CSV table of C-alpha atoms in Angstrom, one decimal:
chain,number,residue,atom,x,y,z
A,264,UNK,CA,-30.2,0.0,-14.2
A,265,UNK,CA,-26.7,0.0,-15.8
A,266,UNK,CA,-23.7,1.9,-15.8
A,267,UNK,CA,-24.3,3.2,-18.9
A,268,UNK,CA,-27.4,4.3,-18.4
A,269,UNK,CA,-25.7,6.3,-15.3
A,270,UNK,CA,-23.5,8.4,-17.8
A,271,UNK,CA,-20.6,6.1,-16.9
A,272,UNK,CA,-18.6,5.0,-20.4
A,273,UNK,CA,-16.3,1.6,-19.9
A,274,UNK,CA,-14.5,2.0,-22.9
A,275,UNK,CA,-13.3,5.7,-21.8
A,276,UNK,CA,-12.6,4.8,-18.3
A,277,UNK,CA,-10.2,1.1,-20.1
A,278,UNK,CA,-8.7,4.0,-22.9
A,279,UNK,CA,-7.6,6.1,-19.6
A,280,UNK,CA,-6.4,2.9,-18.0
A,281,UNK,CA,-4.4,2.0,-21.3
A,282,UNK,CA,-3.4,5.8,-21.8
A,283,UNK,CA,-1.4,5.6,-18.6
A,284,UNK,CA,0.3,2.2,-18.7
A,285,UNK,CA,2.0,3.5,-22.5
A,286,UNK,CA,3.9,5.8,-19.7
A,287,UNK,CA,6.5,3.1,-18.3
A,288,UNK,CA,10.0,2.4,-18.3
A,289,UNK,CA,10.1,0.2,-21.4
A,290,UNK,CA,12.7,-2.0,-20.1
A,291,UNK,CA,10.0,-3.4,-17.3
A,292,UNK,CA,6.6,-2.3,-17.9
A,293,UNK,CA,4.1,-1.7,-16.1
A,294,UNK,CA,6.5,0.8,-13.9
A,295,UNK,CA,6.5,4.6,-13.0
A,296,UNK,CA,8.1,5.1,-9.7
A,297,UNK,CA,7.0,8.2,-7.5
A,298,UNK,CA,9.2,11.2,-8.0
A,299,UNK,CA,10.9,10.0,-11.5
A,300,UNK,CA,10.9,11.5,-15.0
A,301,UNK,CA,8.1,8.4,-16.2
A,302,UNK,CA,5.8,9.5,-13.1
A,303,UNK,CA,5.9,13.4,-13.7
A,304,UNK,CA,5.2,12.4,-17.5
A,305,UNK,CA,2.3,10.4,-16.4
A,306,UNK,CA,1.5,13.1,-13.8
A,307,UNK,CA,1.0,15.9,-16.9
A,308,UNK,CA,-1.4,13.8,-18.8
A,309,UNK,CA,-3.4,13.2,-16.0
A,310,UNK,CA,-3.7,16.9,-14.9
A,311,UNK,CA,-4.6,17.3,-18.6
A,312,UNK,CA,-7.6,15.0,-18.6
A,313,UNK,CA,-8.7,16.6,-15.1
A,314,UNK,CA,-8.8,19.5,-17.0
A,315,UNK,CA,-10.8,18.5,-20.1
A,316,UNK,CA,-13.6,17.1,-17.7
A,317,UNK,CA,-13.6,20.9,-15.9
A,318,UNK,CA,-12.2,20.5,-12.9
A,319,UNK,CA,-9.8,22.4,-11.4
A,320,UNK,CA,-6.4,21.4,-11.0
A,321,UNK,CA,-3.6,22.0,-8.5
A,322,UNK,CA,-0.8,20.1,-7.0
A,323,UNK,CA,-1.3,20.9,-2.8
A,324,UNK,CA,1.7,20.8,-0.8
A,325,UNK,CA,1.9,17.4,0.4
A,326,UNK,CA,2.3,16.8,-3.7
A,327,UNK,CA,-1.1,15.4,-4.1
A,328,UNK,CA,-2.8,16.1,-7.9
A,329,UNK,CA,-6.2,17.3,-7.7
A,330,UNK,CA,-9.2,18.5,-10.1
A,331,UNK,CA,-12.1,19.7,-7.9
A,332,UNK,CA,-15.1,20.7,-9.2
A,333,UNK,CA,-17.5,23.4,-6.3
A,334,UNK,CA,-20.3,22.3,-4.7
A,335,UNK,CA,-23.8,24.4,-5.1
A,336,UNK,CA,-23.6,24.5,-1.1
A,337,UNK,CA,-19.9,26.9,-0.1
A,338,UNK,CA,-20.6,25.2,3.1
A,339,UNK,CA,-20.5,21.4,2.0
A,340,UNK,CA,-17.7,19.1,2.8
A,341,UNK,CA,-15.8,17.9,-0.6
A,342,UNK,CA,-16.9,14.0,-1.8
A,343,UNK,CA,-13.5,12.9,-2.8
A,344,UNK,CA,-12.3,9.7,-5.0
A,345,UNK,CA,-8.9,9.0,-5.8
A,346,UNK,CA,-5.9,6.2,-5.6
A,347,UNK,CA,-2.7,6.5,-7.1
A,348,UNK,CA,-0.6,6.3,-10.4
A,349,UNK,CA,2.7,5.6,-8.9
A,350,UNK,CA,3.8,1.9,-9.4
A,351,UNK,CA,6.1,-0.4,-8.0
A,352,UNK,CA,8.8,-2.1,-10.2
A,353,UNK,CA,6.5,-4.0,-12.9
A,354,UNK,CA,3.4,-3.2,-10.8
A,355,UNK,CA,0.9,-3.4,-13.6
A,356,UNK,CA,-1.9,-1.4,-15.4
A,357,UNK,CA,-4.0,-1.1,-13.0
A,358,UNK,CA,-3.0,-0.8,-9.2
A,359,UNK,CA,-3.9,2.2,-8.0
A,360,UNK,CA,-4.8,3.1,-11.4
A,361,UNK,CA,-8.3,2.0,-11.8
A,362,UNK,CA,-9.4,4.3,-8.6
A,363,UNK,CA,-8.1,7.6,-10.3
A,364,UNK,CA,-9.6,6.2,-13.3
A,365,UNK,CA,-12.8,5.7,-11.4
A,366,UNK,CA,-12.1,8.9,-10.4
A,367,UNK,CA,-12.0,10.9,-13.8
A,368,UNK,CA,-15.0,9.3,-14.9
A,369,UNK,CA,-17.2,10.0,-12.2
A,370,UNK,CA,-16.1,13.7,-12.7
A,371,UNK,CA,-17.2,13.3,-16.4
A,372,UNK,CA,-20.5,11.6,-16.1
A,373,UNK,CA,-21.4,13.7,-13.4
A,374,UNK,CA,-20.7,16.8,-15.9
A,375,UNK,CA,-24.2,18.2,-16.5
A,376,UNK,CA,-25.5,17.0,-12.9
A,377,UNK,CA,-25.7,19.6,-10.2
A,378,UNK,CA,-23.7,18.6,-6.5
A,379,UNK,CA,-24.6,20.2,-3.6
A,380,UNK,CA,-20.9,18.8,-2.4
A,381,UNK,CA,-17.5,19.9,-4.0
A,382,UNK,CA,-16.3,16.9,-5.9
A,383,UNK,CA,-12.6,16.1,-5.7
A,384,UNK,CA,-10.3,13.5,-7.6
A,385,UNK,CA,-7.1,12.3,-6.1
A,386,UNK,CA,-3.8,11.3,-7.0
A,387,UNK,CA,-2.1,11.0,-4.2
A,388,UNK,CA,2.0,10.6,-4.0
A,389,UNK,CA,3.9,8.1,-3.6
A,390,UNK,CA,1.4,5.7,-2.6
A,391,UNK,CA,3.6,2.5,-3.3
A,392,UNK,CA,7.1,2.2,-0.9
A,393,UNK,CA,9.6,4.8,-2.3
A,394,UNK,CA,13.1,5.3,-3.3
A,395,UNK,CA,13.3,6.6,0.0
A,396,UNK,CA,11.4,4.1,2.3
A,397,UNK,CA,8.6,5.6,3.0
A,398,UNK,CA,4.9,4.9,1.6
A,399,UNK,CA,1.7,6.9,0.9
A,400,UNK,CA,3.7,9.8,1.2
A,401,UNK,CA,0.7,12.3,0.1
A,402,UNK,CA,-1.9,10.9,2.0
A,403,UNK,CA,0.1,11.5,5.1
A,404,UNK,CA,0.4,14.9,4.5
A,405,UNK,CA,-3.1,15.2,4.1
A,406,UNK,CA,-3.7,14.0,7.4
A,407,UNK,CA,-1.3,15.7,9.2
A,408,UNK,CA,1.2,12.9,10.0
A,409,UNK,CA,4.0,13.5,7.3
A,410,UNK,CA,6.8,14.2,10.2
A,411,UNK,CA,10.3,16.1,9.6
A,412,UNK,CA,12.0,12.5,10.6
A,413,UNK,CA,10.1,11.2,7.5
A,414,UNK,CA,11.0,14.3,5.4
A,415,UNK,CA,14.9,13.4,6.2
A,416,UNK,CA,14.6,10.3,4.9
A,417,UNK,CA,17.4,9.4,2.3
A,418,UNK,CA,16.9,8.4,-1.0
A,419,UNK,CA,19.3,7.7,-4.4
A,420,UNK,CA,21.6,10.1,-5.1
A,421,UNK,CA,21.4,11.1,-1.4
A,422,UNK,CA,18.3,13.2,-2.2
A,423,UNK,CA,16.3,13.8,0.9
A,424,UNK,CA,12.4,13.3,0.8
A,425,UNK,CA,11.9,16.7,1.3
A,426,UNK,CA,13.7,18.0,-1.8
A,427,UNK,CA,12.5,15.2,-4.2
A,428,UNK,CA,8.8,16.5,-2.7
A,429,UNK,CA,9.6,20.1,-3.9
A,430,UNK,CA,10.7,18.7,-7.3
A,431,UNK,CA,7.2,17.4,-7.9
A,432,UNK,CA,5.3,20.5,-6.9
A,433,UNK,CA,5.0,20.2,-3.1
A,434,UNK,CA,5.5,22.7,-0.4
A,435,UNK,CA,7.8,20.7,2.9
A,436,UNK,CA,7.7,23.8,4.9
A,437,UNK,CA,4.2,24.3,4.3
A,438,UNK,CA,2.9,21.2,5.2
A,439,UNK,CA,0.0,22.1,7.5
A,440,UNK,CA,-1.6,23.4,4.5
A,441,UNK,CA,-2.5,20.4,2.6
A,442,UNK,CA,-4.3,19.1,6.3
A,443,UNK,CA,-8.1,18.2,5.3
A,444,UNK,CA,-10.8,18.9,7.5
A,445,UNK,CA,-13.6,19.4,4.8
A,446,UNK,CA,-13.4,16.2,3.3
A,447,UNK,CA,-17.0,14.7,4.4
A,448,UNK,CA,-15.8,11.6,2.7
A,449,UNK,CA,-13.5,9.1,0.8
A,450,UNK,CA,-14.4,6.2,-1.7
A,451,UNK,CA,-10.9,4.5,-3.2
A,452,UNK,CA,-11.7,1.7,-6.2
A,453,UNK,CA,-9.3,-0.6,-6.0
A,454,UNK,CA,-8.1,-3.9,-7.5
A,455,UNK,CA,-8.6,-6.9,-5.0
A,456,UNK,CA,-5.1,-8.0,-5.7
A,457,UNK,CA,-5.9,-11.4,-4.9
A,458,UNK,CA,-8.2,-14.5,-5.6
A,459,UNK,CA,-11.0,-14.1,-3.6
A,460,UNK,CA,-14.0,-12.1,-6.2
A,461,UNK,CA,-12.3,-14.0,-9.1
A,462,UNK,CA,-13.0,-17.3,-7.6
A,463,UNK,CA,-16.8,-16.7,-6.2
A,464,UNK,CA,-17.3,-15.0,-9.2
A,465,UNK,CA,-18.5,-12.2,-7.3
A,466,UNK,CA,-18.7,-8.6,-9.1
A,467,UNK,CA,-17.6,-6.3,-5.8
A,468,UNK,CA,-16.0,-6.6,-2.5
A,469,UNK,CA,-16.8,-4.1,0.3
A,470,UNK,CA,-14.0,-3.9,2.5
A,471,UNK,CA,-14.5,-3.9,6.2
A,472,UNK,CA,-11.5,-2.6,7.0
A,473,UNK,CA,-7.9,-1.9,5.9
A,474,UNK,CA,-4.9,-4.2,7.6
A,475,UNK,CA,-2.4,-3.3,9.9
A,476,UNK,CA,1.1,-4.1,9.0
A,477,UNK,CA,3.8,-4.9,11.2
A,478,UNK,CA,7.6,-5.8,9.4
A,479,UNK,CA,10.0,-7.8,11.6
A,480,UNK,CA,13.7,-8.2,11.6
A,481,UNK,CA,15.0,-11.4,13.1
A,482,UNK,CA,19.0,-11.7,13.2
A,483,UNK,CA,21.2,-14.6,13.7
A,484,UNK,CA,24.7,-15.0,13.9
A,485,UNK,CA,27.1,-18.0,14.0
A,486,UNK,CA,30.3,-18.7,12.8
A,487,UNK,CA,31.1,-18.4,8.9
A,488,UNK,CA,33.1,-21.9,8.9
A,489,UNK,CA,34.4,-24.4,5.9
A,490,UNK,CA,31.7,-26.7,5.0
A,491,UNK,CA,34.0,-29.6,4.7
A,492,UNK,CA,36.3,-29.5,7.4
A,493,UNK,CA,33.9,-28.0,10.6
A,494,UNK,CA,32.2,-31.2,12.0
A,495,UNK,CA,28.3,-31.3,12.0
A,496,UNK,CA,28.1,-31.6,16.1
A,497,UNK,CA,30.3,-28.2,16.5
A,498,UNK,CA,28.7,-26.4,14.2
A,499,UNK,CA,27.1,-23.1,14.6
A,500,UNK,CA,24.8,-22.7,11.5
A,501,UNK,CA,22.5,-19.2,11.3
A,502,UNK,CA,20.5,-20.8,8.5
A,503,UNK,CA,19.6,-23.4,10.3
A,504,UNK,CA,18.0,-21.5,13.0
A,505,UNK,CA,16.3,-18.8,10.3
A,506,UNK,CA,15.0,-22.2,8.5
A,507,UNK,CA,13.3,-23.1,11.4
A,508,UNK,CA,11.8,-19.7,12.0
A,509,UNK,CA,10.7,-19.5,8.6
A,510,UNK,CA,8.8,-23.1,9.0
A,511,UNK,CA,7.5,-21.5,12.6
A,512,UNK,CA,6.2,-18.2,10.9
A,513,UNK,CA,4.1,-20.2,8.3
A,514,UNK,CA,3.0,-22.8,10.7
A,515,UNK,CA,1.7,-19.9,13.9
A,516,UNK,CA,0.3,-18.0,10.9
A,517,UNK,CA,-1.9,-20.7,9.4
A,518,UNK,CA,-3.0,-21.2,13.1
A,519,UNK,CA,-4.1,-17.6,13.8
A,520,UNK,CA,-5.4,-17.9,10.7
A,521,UNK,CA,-7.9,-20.7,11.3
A,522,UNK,CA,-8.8,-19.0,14.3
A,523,UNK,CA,-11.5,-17.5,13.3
A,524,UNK,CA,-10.6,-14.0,15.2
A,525,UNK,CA,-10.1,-12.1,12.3
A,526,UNK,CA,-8.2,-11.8,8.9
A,527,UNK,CA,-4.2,-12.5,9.7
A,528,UNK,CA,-1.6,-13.4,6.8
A,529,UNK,CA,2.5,-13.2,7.4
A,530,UNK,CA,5.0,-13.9,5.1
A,531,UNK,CA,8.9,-14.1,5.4
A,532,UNK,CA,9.7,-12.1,2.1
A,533,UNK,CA,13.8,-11.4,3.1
A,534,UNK,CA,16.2,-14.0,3.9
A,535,UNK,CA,19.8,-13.0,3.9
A,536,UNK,CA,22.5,-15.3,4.1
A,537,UNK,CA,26.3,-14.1,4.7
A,538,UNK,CA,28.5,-15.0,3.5
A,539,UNK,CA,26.7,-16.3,0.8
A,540,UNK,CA,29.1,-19.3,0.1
A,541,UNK,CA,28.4,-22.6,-1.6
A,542,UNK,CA,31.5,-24.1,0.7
A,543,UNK,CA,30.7,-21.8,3.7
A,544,UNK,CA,28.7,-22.9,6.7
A,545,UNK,CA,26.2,-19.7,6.9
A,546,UNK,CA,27.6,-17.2,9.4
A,547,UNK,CA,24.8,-14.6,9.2
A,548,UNK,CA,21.2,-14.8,8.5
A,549,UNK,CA,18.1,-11.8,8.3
A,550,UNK,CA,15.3,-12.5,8.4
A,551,UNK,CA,12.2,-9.7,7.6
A,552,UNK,CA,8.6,-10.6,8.0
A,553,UNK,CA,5.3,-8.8,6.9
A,554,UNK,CA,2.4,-9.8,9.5
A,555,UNK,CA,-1.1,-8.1,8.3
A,556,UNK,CA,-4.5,-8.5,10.6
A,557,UNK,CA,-7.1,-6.9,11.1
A,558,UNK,CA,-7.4,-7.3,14.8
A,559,UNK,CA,-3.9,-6.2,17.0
A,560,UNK,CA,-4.2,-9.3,19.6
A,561,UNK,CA,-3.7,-11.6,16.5
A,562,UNK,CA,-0.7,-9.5,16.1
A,563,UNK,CA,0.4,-10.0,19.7
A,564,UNK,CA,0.3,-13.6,20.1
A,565,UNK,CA,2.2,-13.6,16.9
A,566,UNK,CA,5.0,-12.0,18.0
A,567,UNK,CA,5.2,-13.4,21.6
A,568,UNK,CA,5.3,-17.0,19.5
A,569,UNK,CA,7.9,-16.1,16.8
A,570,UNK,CA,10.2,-14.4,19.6
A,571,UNK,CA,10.1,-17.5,21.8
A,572,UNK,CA,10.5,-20.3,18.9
A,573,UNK,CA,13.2,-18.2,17.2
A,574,UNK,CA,15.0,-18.2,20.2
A,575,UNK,CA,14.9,-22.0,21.0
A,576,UNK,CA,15.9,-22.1,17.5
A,577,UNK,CA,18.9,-20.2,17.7
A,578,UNK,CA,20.1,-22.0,21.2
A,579,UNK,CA,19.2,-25.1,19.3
A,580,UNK,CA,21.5,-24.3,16.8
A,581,UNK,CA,24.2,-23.2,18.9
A,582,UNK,CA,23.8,-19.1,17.2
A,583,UNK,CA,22.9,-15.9,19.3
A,584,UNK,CA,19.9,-14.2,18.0
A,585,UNK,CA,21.3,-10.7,18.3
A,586,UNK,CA,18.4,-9.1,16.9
A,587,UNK,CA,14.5,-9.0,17.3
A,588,UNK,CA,13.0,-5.7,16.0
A,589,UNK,CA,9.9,-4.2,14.9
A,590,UNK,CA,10.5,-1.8,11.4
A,591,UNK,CA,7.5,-0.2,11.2
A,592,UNK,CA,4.0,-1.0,12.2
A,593,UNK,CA,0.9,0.8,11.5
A,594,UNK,CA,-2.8,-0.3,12.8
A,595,UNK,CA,-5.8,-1.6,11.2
A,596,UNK,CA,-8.5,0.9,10.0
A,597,UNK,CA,-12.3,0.0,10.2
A,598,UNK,CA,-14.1,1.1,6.8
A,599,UNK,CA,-17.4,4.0,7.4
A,600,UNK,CA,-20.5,1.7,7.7
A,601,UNK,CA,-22.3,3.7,6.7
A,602,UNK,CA,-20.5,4.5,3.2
A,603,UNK,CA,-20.3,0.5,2.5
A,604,UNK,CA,-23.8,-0.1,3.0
A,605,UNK,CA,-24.4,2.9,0.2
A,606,UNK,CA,-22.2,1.0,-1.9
A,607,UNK,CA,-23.8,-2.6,-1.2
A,608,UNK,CA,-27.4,-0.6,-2.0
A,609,UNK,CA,-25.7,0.8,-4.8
A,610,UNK,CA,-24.4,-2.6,-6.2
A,611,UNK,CA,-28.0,-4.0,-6.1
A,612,UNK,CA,-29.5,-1.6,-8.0
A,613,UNK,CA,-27.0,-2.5,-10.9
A,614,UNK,CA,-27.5,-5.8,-10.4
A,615,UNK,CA,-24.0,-6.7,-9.2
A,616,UNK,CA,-23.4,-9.4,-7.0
A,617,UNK,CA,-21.0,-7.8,-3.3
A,618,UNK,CA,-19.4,-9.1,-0.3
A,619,UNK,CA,-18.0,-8.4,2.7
A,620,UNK,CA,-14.2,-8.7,2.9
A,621,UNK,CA,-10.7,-7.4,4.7
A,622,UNK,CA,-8.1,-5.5,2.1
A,623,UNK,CA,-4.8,-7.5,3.0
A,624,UNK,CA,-3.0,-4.4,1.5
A,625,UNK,CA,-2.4,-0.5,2.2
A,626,UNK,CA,-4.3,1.7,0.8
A,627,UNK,CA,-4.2,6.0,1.1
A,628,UNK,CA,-7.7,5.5,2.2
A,629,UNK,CA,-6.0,4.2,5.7
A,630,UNK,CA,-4.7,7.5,6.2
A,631,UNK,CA,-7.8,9.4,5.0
């Protein structure tokens, strides 16, 4: 069996996929940030090919798009498919994209077939970090844990989250309306966004389960001295001490790792220096890491190891770590077994090769 013999036309589903990336900032394609002028445009032509494959379309007030199309059963929990069309700055054609693709055609191919379930597509806001720092922004809503704290949340302009989600259709003080309990169940198609299925080759990966994100913030301080006249013994350098915790973070993370107790990745992606100087000894460092695992303990002995080491570090260097704080953190989420072992049926019948694997990034599905 093929797709194509399942109703299921590639060369519709790439024409959506291009259809959306010609709606980007053209001074850094592939971009439409949530609640802009690019994203509402790309918002409209997706709620007009909802509509041309008969579904109904409305915006619920979490700001979520969806096309549904009723079930033959009233009583049936909705199916629902979905991802996002929000990008981050040069994000790509196809991040989020290909699920709501996926999405679409299902809808279409499905046209003339009769579902005992209510089929719903998803676009779901502000999936990707916003202007205002918060992500998946509409699957929270959906699942009933879009607080007022988050709401107040300050973005450009000093727009609050709250009014930017009224500007793109959504209802703040109606939240508890866009709360799901019919939803029977959730597929999200998604690009691996890394190296693993390229490299087997293999066709599909069936993810186990969604990672749990922790983000750091390590802070040194020293003194902001004259590199040529403060001597080498007296000096009190905070990027010496955030060096070291940067080699520390990469060498306890290849070690958890290699454990074999689970997926675990962490990566120092901010490092501040102030003043910023090429003749100034470095009088303030930040430092932000992003730990991912699937399995909290890995997360634990993490910590407990950076917050020790970045201490010594900072005695070491003759600096006071004046800060060690958690930003956000957010657990792992097991995938439905039962759902992944339709799929890995599913994939055999078409002939497609599958494996088992961790997604090392967020998805809305973690919320659904």
């Amino acid at each position: 069996m093929s797709v194509n013999q399942l109703g299921v036309d590639v060369d519709r589903i790439w024409a959506d996929v291009m259809g959306l990336a010609a709606i980007t900032d053209p001074d850094r394609p592939y971009t439409r940030r949530s609640f802009t002028p690019r994203f509402l445009e790309g918002r409209a032509w997706l709620a007009r090919r909802f509509e041309e494959a008969g579904l109904a379309v409305r915006i619920d007030t979490a700001g979520n798009l969806i096309g549904r199309r009723a079930g033959r059963d009233p009583g049936a929990r909705a199916i629902a498919v979905g991802s996002h069309i929000d990008t981050v700055p040069s994000g790509g054609r196809f991040d989020g994209i290909a699920g709501v693709a996926a999405g679409l055609e299902i809808a279409r191919a499905l046209a003339g077939t009769e579902l005992a379930h209510p089929l719903e597509v998803i676009d779901f806001l502000a999936e990707e970090p916003s202007d205002y720092g918060l992500s998946c922004v509409g699957s929270r809503g959906m699942s009933g844990v879009l607080t007022d704290a988050m709401l107040d949340l300050i973005g450009p302009g000093g727009e609050h989250l709250r009014d930017a989600l009224r500007r793109v259709g959504g209802d703040p003080d109606r939240l508890n309306a866009a709360r799901r309990h019919d939803v029977g169940a959730y597929l999200e198609l998604h690009i691996e966004q890394g190296p693993v299925l390229e490299s087997g080759p293999i066709d599909v990966g069936l993810v186990t389960s969604i990672v749990g994100i922790r983000r750091l913030e390590i802070v040194f301080v020293g003194a902001a001295d004259h590199a040529g006249t403060a001597p080498m013994d007296i000096r009190r350098d905070a990027l010496v001490a955030a060096a070291a915790t940067v080699s520390a973070v990469r060498q306890k993370a290849e070690e958890l790792a290699a454990a074999g107790r689970g997926y675990f990745v962490a990566t120092v992606g901010i490092l501040e220096v102030a003043p910023g100087g090429s003749n100034v000894v470095p009088g303030r460092t930040r430092v932000v890491i992003d730990v991912r695992t699937t399995e909290p303990a890995l997360t634990q002995d993490f910590v407990a190891a950076i917050d020790a080491a970045s201490l010594g570090y900072a005695h070491a260097a003759r600096v006071e770590r004046t800060g060690f704080a958690t930003l956000s953190e957010g657990p792992p989420v097991a995938c439905d077994p039962a759902l992944r072992q339709v799929l890995r049926e599913s994939a055999q019948a078409l002939g497609l090769s599958a494996t088992d694997l961790a997604s090392g990034a967020g998805h809305d599905a973690a919320f659904m």
